[in-house]
Tab-separated table of C-alpha atoms in Angstrom:
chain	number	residue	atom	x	y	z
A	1	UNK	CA	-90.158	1.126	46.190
A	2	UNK	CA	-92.296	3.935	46.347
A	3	UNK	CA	-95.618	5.305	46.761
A	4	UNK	CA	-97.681	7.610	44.854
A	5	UNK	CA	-98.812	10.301	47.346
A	6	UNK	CA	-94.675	11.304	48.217
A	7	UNK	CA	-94.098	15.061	47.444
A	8	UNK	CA	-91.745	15.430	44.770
A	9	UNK	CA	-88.525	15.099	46.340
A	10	UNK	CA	-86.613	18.363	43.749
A	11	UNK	CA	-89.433	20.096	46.472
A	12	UNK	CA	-88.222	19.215	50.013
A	13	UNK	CA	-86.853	21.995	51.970
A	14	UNK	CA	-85.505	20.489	55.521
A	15	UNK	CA	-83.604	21.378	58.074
A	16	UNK	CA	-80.064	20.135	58.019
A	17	UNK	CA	-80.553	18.322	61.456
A	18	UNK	CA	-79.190	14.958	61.057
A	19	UNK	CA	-78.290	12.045	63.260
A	20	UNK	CA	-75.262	10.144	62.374
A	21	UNK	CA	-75.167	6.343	62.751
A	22	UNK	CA	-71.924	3.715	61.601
A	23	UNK	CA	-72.900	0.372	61.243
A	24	UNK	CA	-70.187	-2.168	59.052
A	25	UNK	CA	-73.207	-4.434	58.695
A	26	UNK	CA	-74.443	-4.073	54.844
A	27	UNK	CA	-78.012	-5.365	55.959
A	28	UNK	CA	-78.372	-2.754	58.689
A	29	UNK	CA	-79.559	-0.241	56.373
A	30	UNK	CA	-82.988	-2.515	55.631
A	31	UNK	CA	-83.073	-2.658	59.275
A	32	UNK	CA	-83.181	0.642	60.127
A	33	UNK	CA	-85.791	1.360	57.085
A	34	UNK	CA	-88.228	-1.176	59.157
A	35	UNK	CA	-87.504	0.334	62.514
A	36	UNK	CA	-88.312	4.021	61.093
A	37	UNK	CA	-91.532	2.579	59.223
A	38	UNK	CA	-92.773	0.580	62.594
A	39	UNK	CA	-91.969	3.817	64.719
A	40	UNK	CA	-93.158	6.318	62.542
A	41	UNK	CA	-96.841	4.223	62.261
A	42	UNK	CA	-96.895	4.707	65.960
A	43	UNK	CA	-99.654	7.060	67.375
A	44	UNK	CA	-97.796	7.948	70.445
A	45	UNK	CA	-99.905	10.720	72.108
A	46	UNK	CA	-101.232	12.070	68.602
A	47	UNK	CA	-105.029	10.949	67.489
A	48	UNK	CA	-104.007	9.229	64.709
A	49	UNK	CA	-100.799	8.763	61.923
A	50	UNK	CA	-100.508	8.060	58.557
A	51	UNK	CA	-97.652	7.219	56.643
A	52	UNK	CA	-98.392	9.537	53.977
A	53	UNK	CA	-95.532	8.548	51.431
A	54	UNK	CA	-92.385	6.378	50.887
A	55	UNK	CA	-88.959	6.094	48.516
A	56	UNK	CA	-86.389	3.303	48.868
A	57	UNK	CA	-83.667	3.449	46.503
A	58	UNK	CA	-80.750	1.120	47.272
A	59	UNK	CA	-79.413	0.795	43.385
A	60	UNK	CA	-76.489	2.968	42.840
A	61	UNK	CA	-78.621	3.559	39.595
A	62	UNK	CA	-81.697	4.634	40.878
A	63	UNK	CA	-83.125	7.935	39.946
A	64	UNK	CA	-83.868	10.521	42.314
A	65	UNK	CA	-86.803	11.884	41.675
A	66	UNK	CA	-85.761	13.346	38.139
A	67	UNK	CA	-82.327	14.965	39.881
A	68	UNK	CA	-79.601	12.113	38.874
A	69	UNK	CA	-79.109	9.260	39.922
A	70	UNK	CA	-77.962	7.505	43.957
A	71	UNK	CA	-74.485	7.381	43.280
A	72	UNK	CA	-74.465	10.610	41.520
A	73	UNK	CA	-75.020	11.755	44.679
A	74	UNK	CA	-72.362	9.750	46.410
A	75	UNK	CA	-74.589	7.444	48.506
A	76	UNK	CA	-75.448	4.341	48.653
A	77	UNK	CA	-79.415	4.386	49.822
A	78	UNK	CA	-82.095	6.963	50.279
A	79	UNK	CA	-85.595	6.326	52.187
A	80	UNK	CA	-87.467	9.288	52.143
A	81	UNK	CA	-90.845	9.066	54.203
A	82	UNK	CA	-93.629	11.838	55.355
A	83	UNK	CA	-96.307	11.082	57.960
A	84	UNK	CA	-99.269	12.950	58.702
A	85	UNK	CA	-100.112	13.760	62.644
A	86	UNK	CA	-103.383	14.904	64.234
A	87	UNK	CA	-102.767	16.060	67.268
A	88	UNK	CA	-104.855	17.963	69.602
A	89	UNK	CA	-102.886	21.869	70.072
A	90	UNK	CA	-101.167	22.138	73.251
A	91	UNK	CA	-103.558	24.940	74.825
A	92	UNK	CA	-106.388	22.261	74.829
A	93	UNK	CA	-107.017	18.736	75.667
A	94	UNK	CA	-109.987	17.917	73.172
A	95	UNK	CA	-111.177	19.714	70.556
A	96	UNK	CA	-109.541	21.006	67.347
A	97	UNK	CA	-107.438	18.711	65.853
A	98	UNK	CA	-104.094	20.464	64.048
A	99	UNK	CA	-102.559	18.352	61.350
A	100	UNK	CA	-98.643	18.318	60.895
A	101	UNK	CA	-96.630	16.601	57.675
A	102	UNK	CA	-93.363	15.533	59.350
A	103	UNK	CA	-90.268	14.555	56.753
A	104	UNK	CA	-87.927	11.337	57.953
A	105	UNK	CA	-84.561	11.248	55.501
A	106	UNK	CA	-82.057	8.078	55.906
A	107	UNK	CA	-79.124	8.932	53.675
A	108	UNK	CA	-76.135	5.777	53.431
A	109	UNK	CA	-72.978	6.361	52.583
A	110	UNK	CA	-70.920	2.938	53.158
A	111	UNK	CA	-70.830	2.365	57.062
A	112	UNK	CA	-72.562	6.062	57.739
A	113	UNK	CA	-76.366	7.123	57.840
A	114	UNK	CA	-77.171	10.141	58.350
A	115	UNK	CA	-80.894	10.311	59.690
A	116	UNK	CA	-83.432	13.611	59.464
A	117	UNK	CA	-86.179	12.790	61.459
A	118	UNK	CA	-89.024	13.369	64.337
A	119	UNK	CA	-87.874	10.139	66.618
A	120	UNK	CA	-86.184	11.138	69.340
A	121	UNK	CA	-82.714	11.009	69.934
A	122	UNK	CA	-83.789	8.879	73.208
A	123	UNK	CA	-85.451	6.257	71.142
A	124	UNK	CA	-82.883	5.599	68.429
A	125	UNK	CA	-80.120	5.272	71.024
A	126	UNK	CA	-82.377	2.563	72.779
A	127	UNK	CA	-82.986	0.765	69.199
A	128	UNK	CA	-79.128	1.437	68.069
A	129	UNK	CA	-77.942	-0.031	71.855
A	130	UNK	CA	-79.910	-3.373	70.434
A	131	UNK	CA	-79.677	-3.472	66.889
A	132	UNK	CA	-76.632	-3.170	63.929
A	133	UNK	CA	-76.080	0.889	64.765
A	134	UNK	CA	-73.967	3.062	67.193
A	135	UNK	CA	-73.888	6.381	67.540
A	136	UNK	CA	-70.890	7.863	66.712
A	137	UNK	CA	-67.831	8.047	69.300
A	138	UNK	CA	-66.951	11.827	70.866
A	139	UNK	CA	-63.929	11.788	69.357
A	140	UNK	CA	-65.126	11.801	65.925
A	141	UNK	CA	-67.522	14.507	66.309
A	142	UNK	CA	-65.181	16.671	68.231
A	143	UNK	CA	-62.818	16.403	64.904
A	144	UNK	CA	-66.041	17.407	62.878
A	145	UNK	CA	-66.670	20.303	65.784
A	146	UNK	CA	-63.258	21.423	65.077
A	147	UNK	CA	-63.441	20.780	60.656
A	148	UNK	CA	-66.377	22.857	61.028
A	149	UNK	CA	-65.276	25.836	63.104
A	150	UNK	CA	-68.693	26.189	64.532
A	151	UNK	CA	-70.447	26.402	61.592
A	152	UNK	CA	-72.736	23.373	62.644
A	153	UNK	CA	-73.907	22.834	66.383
A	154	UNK	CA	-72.769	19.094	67.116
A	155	UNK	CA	-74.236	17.301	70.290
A	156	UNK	CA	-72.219	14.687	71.019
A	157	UNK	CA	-74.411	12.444	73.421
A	158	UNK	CA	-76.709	12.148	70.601
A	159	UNK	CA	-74.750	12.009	67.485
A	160	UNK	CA	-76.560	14.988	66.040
A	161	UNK	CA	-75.317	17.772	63.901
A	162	UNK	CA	-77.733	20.680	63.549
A	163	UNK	CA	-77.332	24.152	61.465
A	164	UNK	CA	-81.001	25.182	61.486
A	165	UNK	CA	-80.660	26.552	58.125
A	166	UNK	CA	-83.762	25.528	55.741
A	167	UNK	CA	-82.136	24.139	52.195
A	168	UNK	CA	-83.365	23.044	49.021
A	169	UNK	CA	-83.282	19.190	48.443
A	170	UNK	CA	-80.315	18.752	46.081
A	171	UNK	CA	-78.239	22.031	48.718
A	172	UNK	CA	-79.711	19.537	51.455
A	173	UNK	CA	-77.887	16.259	50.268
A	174	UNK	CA	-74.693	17.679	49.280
A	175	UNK	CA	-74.593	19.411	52.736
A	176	UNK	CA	-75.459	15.930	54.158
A	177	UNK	CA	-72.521	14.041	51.715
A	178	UNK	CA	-69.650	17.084	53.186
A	179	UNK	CA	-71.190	16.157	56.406
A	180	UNK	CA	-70.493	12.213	55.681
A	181	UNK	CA	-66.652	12.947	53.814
A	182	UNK	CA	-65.368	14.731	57.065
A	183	UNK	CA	-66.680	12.331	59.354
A	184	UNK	CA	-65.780	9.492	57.851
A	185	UNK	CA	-62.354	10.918	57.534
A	186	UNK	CA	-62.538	11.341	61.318
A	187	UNK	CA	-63.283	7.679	61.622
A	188	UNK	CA	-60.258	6.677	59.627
A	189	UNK	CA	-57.862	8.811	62.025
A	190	UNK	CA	-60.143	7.214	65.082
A	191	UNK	CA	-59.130	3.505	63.442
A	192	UNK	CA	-55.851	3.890	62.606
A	193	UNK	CA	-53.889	3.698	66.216
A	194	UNK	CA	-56.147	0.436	66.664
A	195	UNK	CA	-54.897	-1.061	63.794
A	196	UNK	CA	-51.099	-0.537	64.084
């Protein structure tokens, strides 16, 4: 699925800010795709939204925007989405009107999503608490903390790993897939006491 007004995606330059969700439910990944389209068609204290533009690809086949295919990339969904926000600026209450684009990225890779996004970290926890997600356990980011020697800022409490380096789309998802490998390593090591 997509829709025609979606930037190219060999264009998109974000931040590699991600939240990291782990959900063994194969159906939680359409889940979370309706819970970021119903939240990110919210208002909240903005004038108005639109969701400008949308890309689900769940076939391991499906082409990314000209750059290869899903599981060329070594995932197993992308949903790309951009919203446009008018908001009034913070130095007045009426008035102007400034207009933001705002990018939302849900990469899967097996149990692992890796979310770049404008919903708070406050809000997802409340939806993950209730739906097929959870945030990752400390443990499992401290072993990325330590796999990364500092190179990315990791907040715990929210699942979140952060750089605040801008990178080019295709940079951007093998970042995000390195990102994935060593955590889901870290998961394995987490699982493996349980299971003996």
């Amino acid at each position: 699925m997509t829709t025609p007004e979606l930037p190219a995606l060999s264009g998109l330059t974000p931040v590699f800010a991600v939240t990291v969700l782990e959900s063994e439910d194969s159906a939680a990944y359409l889940a979370l795709r309706r819970f970021l389209r119903d939240a990110l068609a919210e208002r909240g204290r903005a004038h108005a939204v639109r969701v400008l533009g949308e890309l689900l690809l769940t076939d391991p086949d499906g082409d990314v925007d000209g750059l290869c295919t899903v599981s060329d990339l070594g995932f197993d969904g992308l949903y790309v989405v951009v919203r446009q926000r008018w908001q009034s600026p913070r130095w007045t209450r009426s008035g102007p009107a400034d207009l933001t684009h705002e990018l939302t990225v849900a990469l899967r890779r097996q149990r692992l999503v890796a979310l770049h996004t404008v919903i708070s970290g406050a809000r997802l926890r409340r939806w993950a608490r209730s739906g097929p997600y959870r945030f990752l356990p400390d443990t499992v980011l401290v072993a990325y903390d330590q796999a990364s020697r500092g190179t990315v800022d990791v907040a715990s409490a929210w699942s979140r790993l952060t750089t605040g380096t801008r990178l080019a789309f295709p940079e951007y998802l093998s970042a995000v897939a390195e990102a994935l490998d060593t955590l889901a390593d870290a998961l394995v090591a987490e699982d493996s006491p349980r299971r003996l």
